[in-house]
Short mmCIF file of C-alpha atoms and ligand atoms in Angstrom, two decimals:
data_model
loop_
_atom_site.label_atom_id
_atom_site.label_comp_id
_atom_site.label_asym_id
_atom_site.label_seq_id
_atom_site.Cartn_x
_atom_site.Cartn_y
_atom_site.Cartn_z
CA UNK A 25 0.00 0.00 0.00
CA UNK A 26 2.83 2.31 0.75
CA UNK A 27 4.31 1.60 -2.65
CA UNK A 28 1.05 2.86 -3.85
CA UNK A 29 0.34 5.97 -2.32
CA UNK A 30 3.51 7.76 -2.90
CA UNK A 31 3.21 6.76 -6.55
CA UNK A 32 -0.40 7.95 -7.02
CA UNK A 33 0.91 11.44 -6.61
CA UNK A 34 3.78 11.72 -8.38
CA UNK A 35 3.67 9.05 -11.69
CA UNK A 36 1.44 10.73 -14.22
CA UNK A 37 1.50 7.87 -16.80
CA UNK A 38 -1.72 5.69 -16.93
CA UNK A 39 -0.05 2.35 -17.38
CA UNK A 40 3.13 3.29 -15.40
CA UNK A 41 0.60 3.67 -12.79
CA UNK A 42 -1.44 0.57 -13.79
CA UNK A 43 1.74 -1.47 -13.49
CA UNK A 44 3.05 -0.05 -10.18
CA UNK A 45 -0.62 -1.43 -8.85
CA UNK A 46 -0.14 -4.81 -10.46
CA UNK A 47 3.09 -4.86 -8.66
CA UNK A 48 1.38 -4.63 -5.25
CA UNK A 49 -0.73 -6.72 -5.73
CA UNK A 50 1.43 -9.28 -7.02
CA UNK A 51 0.14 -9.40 -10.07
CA UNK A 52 2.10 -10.44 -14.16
CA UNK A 53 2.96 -7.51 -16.62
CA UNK A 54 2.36 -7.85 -19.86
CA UNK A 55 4.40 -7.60 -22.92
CA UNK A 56 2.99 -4.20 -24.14
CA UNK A 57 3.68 -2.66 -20.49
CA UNK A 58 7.56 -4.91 -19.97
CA UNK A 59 7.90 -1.89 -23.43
CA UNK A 60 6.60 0.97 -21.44
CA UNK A 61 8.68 0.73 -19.02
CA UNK A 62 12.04 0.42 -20.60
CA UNK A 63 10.23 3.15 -22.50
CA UNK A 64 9.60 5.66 -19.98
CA UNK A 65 10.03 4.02 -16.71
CA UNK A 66 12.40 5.97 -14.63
CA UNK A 67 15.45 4.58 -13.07
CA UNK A 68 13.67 5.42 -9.49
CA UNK A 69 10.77 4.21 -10.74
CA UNK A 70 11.68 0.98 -11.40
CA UNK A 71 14.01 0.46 -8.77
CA UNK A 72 11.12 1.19 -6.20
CA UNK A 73 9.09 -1.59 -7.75
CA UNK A 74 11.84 -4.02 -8.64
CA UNK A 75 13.22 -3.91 -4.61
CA UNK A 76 9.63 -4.27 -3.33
CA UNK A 77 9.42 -7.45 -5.23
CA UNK A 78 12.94 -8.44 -4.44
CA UNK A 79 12.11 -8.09 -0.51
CA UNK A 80 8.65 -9.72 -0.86
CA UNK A 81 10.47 -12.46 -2.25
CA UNK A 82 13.57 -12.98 0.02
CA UNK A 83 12.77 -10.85 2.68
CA UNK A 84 16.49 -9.01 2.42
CA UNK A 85 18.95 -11.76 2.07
CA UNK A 86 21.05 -11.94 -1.13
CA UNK A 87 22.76 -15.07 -1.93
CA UNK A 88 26.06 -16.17 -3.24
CA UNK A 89 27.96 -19.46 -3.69
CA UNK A 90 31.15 -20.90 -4.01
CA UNK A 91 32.88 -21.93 -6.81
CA UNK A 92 35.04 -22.24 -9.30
CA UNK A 93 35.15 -22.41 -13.21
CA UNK A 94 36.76 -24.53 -15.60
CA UNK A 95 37.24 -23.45 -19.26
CA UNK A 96 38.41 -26.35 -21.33
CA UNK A 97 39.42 -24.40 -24.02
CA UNK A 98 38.81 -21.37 -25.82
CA UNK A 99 39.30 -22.63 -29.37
CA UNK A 100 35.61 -22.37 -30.94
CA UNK A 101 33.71 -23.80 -33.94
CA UNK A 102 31.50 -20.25 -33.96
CA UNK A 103 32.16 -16.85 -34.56
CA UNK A 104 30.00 -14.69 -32.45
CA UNK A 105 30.95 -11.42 -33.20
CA UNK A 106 30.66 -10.07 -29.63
CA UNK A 107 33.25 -12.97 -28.50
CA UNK A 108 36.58 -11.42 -27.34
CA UNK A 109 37.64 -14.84 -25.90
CA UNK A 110 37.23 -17.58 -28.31
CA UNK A 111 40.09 -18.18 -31.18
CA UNK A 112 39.09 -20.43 -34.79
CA UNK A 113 40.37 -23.38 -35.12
CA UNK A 114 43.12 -22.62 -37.54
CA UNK A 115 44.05 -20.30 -35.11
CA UNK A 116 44.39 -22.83 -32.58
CA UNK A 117 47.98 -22.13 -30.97
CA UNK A 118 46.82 -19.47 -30.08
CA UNK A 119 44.14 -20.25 -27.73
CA UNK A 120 44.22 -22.91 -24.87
CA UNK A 121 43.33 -26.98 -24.93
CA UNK A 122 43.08 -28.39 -21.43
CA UNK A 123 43.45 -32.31 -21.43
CA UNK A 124 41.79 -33.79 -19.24
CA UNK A 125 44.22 -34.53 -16.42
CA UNK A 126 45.22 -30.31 -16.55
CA UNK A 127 41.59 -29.80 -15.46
CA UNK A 128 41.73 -32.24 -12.83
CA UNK A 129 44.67 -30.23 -11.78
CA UNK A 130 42.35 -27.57 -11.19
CA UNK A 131 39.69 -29.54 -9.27
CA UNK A 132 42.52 -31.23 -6.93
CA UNK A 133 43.77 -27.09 -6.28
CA UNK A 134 40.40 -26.78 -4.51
CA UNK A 135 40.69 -30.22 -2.10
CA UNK A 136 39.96 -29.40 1.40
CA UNK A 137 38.19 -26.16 0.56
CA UNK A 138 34.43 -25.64 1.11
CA UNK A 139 33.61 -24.61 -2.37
CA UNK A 140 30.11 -25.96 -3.55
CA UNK A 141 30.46 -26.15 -7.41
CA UNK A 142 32.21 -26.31 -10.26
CA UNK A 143 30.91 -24.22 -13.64
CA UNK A 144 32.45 -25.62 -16.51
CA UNK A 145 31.97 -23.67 -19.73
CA UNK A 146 34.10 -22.99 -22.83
CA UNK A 147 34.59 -22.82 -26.88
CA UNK A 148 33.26 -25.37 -29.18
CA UNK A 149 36.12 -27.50 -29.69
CA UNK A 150 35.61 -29.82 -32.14
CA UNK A 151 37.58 -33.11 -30.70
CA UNK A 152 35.97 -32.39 -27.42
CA UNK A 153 33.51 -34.40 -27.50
CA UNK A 154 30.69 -36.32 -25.71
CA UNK A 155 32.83 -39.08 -24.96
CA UNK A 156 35.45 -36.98 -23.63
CA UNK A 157 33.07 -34.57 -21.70
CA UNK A 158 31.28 -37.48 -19.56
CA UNK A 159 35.06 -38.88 -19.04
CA UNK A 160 36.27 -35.23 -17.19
CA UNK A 161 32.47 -35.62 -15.39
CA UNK A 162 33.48 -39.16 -13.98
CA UNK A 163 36.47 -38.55 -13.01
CA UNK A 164 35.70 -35.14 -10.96
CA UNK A 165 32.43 -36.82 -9.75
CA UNK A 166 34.92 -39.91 -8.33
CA UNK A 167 37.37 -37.25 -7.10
CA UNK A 168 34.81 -35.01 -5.34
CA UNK A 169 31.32 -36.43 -4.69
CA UNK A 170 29.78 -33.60 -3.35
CA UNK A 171 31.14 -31.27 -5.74
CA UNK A 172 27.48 -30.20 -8.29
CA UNK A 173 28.45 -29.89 -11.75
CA UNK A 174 27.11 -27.03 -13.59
CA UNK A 175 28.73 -27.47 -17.47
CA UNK A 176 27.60 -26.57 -20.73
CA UNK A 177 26.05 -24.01 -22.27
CA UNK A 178 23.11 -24.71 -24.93
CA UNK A 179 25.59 -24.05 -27.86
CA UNK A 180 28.43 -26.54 -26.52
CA UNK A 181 25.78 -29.37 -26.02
CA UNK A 182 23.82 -28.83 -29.58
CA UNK A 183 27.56 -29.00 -31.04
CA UNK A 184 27.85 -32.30 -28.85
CA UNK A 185 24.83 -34.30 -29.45
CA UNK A 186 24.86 -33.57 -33.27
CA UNK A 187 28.34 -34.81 -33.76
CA UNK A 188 27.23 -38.45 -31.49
CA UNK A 189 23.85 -38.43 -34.02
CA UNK A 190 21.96 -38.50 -30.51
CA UNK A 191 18.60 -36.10 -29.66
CA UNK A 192 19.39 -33.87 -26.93
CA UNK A 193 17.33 -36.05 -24.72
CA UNK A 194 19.70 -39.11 -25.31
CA UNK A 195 23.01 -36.76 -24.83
CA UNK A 196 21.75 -35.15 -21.89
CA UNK A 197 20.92 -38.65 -20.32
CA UNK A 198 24.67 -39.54 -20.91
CA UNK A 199 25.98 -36.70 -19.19
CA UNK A 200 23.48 -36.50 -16.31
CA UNK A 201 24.75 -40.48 -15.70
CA UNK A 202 28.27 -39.12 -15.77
CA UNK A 203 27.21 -36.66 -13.19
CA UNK A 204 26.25 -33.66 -14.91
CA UNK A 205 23.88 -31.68 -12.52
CA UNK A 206 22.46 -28.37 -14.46
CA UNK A 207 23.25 -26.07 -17.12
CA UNK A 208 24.64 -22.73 -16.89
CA UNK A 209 22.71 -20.04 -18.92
CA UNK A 210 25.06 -19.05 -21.41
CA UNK A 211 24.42 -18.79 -24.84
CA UNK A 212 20.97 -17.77 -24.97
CA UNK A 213 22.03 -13.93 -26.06
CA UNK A 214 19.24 -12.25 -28.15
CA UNK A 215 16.40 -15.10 -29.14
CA UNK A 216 15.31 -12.63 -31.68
CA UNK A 217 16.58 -13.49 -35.17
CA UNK A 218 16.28 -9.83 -35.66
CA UNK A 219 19.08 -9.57 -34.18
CA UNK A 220 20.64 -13.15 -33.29
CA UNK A 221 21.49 -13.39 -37.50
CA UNK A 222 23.68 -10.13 -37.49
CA UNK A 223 25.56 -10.88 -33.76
CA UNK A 224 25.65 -14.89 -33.59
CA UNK A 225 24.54 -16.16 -36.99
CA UNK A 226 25.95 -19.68 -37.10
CA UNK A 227 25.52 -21.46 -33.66
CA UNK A 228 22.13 -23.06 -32.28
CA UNK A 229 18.67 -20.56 -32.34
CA UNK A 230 16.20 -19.33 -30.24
CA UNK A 231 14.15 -21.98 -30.53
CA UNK A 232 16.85 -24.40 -29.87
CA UNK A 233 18.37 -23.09 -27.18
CA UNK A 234 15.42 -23.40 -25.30
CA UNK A 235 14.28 -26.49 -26.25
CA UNK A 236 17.58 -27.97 -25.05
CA UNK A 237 16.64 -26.07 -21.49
CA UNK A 238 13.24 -27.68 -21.86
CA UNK A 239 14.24 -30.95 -22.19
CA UNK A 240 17.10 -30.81 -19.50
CA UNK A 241 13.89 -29.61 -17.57
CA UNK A 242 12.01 -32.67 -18.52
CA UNK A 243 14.61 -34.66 -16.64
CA UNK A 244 14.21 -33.55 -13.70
CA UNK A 245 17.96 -31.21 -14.04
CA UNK A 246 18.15 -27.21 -13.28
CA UNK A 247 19.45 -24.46 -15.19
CA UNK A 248 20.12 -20.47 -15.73
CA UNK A 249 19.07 -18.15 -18.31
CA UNK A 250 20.98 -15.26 -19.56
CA UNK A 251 20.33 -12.58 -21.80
CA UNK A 252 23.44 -10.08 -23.28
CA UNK A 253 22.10 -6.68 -23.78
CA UNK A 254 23.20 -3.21 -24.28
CA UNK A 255 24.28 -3.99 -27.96
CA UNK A 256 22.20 -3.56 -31.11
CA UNK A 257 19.49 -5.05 -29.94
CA UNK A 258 16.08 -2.45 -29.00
CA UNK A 259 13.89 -3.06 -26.44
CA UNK A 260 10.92 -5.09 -27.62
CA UNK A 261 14.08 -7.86 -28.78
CA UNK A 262 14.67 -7.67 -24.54
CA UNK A 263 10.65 -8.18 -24.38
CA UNK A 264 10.61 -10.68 -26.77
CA UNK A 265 13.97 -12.77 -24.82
CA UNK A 266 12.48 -12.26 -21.46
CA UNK A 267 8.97 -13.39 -22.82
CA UNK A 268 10.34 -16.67 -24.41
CA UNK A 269 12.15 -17.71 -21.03
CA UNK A 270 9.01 -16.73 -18.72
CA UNK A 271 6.60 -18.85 -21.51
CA UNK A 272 9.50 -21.93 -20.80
CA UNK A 273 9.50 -21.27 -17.09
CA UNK A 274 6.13 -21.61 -16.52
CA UNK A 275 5.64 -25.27 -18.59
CA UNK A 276 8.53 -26.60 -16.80
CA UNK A 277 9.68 -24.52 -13.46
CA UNK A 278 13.15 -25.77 -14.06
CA UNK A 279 15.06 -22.21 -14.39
CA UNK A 280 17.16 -20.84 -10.76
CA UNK A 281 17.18 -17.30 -11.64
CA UNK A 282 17.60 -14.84 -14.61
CA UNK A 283 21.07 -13.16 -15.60
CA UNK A 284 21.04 -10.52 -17.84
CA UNK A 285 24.35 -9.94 -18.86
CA UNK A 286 25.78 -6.70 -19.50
CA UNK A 287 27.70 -6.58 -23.02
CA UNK A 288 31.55 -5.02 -22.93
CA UNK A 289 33.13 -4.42 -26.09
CA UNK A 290 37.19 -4.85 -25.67
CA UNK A 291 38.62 -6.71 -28.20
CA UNK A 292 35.88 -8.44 -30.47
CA UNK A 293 34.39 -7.72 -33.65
CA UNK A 294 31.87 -5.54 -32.12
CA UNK A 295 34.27 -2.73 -30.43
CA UNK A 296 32.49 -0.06 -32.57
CA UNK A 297 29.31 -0.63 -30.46
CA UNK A 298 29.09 1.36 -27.34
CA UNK A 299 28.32 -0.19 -23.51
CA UNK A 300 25.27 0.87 -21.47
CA UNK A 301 25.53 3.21 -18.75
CA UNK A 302 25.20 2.23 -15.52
CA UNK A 303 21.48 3.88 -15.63
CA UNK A 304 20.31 1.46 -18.14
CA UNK A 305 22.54 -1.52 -16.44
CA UNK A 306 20.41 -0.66 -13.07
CA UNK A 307 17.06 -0.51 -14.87
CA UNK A 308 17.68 -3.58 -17.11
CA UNK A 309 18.24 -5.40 -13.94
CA UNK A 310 14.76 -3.25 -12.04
CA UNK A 311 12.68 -4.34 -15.05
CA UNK A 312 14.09 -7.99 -15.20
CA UNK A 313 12.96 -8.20 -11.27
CA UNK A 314 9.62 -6.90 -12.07
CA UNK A 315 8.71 -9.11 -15.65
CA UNK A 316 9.86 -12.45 -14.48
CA UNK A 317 7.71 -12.83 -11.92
CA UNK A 318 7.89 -16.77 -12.11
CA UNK A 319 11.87 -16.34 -11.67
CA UNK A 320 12.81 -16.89 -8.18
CA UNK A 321 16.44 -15.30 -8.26
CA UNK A 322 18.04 -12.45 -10.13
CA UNK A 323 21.47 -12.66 -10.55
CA UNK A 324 24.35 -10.15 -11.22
CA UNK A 325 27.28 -11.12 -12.56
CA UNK A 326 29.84 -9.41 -10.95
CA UNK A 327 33.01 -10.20 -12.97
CA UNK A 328 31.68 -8.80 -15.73
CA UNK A 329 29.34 -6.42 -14.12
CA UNK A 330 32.30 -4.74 -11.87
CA UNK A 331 31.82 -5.47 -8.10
CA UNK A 332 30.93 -1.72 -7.72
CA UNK A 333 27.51 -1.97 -10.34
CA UNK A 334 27.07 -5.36 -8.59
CA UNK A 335 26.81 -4.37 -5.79
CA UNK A 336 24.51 -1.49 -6.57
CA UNK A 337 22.24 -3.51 -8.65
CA UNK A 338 21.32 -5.37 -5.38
CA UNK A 339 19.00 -1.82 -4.32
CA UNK A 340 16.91 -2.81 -7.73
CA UNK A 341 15.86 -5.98 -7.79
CA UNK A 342 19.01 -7.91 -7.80
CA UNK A 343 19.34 -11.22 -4.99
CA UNK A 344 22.57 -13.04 -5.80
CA UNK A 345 25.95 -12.20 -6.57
CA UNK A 346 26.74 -15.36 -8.25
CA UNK A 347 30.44 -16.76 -6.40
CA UNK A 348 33.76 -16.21 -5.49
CA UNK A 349 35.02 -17.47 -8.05
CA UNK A 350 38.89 -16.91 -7.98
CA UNK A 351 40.75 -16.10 -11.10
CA UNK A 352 39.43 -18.89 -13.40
CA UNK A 353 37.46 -17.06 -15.42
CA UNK A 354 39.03 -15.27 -18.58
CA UNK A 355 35.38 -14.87 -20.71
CA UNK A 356 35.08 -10.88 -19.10
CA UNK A 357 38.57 -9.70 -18.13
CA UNK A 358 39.18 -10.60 -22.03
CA UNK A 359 36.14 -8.83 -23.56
CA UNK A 360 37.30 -5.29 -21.26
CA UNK A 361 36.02 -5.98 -17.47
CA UNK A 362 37.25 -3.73 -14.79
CA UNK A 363 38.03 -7.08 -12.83
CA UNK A 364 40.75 -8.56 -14.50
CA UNK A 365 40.90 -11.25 -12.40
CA UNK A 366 38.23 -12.04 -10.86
CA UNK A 367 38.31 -13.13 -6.99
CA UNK A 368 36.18 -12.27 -3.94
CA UNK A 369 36.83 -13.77 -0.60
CA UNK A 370 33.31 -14.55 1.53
CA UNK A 371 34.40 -11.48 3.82
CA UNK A 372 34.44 -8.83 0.81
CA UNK A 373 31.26 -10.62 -0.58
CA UNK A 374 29.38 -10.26 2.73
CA UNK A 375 31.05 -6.90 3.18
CA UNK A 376 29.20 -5.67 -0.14
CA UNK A 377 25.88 -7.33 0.60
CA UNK A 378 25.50 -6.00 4.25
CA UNK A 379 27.21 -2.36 2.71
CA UNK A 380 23.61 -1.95 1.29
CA UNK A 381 21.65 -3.28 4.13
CA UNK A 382 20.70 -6.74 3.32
CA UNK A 383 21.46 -10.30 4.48
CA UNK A 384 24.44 -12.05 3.44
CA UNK A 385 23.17 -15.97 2.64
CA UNK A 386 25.90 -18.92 1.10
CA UNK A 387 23.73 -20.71 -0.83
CA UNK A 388 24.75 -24.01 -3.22
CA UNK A 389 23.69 -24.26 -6.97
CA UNK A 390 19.64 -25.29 -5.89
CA UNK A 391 19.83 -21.87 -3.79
CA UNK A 392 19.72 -24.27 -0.35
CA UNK A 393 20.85 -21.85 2.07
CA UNK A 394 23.94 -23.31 3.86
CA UNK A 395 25.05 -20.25 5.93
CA UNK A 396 22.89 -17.38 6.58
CA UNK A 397 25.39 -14.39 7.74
CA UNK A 398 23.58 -12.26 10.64
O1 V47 B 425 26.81 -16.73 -23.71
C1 V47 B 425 30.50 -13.40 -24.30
C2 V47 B 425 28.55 -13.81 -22.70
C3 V47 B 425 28.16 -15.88 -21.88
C4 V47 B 425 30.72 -11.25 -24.06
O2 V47 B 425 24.64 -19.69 -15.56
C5 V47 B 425 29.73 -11.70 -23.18
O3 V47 B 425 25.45 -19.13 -13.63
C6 V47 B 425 29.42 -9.56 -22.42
O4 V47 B 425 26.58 -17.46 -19.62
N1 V47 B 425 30.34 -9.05 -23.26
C7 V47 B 425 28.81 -17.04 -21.16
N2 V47 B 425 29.09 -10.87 -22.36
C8 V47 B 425 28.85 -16.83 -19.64
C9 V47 B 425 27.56 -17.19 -18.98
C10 V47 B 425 27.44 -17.23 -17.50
C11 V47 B 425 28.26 -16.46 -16.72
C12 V47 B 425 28.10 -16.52 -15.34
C13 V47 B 425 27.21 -17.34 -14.73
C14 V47 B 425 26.39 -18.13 -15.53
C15 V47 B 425 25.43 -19.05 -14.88
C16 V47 B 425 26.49 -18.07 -16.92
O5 V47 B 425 29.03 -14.77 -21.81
C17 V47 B 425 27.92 -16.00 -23.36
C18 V47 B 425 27.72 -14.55 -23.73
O6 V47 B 425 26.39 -14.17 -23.54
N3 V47 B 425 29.61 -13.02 -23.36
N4 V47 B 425 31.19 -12.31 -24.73
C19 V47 B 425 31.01 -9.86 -24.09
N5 V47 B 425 31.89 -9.33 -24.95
FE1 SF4 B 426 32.23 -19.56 -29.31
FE2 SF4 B 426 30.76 -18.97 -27.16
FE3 SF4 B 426 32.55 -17.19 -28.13
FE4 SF4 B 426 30.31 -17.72 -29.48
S1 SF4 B 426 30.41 -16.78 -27.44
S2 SF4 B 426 32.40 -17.60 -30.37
S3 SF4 B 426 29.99 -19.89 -29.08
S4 SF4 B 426 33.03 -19.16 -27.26
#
């Protein structure tokens, strides 16, 4: 109600008005008004609305996990033009390979700590394959048991399954026996062919991607959503993204949370294209909050967001920071990220979460809490 009132004097908009009421009440936006609002919908605005939801929803506490990423390699069968990481494959020595015993070098670095997870996420290599995937599974599933194991984005496991001639239900029942325990949201981008032909032609669509997330669904596994914006994409092809995911998400309530994912322009083919400002980063992330109502958990990025917008974001809607992470992430410090190298300890995360008045929570992958930090 208090949301209300102060509105009800000071937004002069019909629908802004219309949608600040179907906020309180707990109510879906529509398509048409998810437009008005990236239309006209002020950065206070939304941020009112989007951190009303947020604390109806988690009463305060913001979550984070750790973990730690593996990138097999960054040698790729695509040629996104936004990608500042990946390197062709006749350009191979100049990327990186990890065999298989290098990456369980970087699992056995992390013995005896209390990380959670493991994200594993790379190029589209074309002699990794299935086989080889569900043997690095096994054998960090042997190593660590209670390690989950979040791997593959949409794009790597299309590439997969089409070389071994399976349906994405078969490959995705191979790697769940090897221990694969939910997907990580990359890949999705724009859905929009608008704008997915000129900025990701080649590698698996829309429709695709989420029918891969769908099916993983189906089989009783989890999984994140992204969505890169602040490119050439306008605002209905944000509308349109967010819609597709929200349709998904209510046939199959498999997603954890919604990332959008801030695009940086360093080094790729796509340098000519200028980044958001932190205005539209906050709203993006205030709007996000308040159209996915059947999404649980926002999520901000921080390596790629910069701790500072991070932590920032968590006033408009925003719940979880993601991890800690450590340095094993090159995707962001590569395409121009203030974090070069990417590492918070659980002090500097709480540190930022409680800096803003809210609740520091560990969570693992499932958002479980294990350790809520009074
Ligand atoms: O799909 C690539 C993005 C994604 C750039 O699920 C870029 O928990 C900005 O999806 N500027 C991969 N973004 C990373 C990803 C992710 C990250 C963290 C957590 C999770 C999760 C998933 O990175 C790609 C693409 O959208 N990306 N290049 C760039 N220049
Ligand atoms: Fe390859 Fe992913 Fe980079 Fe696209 S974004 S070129 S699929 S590594």
């Amino acid at each position: 109600m208090e949301l209300l009132s102060s509105f009800r004097n000071t937004v002069k908009d019909s629908t802004l008005l219309r949608i600040s009421e179907k906020v309180n009440e707990g109510e879906r936006i529509t398509e048409e008004e998810g437009l008005v609002l990236f239309e006209k919908g002020d950065l206070g605005f939304v941020g009112a609305l989007a951190n009303h939801i947020s604390t109806r929803l988690h009463g305060g506490k913001v979550y984070f996990n750790r973990n730690f990423h593996i990138e097999p390699t960054n040698v790729c069968m695509f040629t996104c033009n936004f990608c500042s990481y990946s390197r062709q494959y006749k350009h191979r020595d100049e990327g990186w390979e990890l065999s298989i015993e290098q990456m369980m070098d970087i699992v056995r670095k992390y013995d005896g700590q209390p990380v959670t997870e493991v994200h594993i996420v790379g190029g589209v290599h074309p002699k990794m394959n299935l086989e080889f995937f569900c043997e690095l599974l096994t054998r960090i599933h042997e190593h660590r048991p209670d390690l989950h194991l979040k791997g593959f984005t949409a794009v790597e496991l299309d590439y997969m399954f089409r070389k071994a001639k399976l349906t994405t239900e078969e490959g995705l029942i191979k790697l769940r026996d090897a221990g694969l325990q939910s997907l990580p949201g990359g890949g999705a981008e724009i859905f929009h062919p608008e704008v997915r032909e000129v900025i990701c032609a080649d590698k698996v669509d829309g429709a695709g991607w989420l029918d891969i997330h769908g099916t993983a669904h189906k089989l009783g596994m989890h999984s994140n959503a992204t969505m890169l914006y602040g490119h050439i994409e306008r605002f209905e092809h944000r509308v349109d993204h967010m819609s597709r995911l929200r349709n998904l998400q209510d046939e199959t309530g498999g997603f954890n949370c919604f990332i959008p994912l801030k695009f940086r322009n360093k080094n790729n083919d796509m340098s000519h294209v200028k980044e958001s400002s932190i205005i539209e980063d906050l709203r993006m992330y205030a709007i996000a909050r308040i159209f996915m109502d059947n999404f649980r958990n926002l999520k901000a990025y921080w390596p790629m967001l910069g701790r500072q917008t991070a932590q920032l974001s968590l006033a408009y809607g925003v719940n979880d920071l993601d991890g800690t992470i450590d340095d094993t992430t090159k995707i962001y410090s590569m395409a121009g990220s203030e974090e070069q190298s990417p590492s918070l300890t659980t002090e500097e995360l709480c540190d930022m979460i409680e800096a803003v008045g809210k609740i520091p929570v560990e969570r693992d992958t499932l958002y479980n809490e294990i350790q809520v930090f009074a």
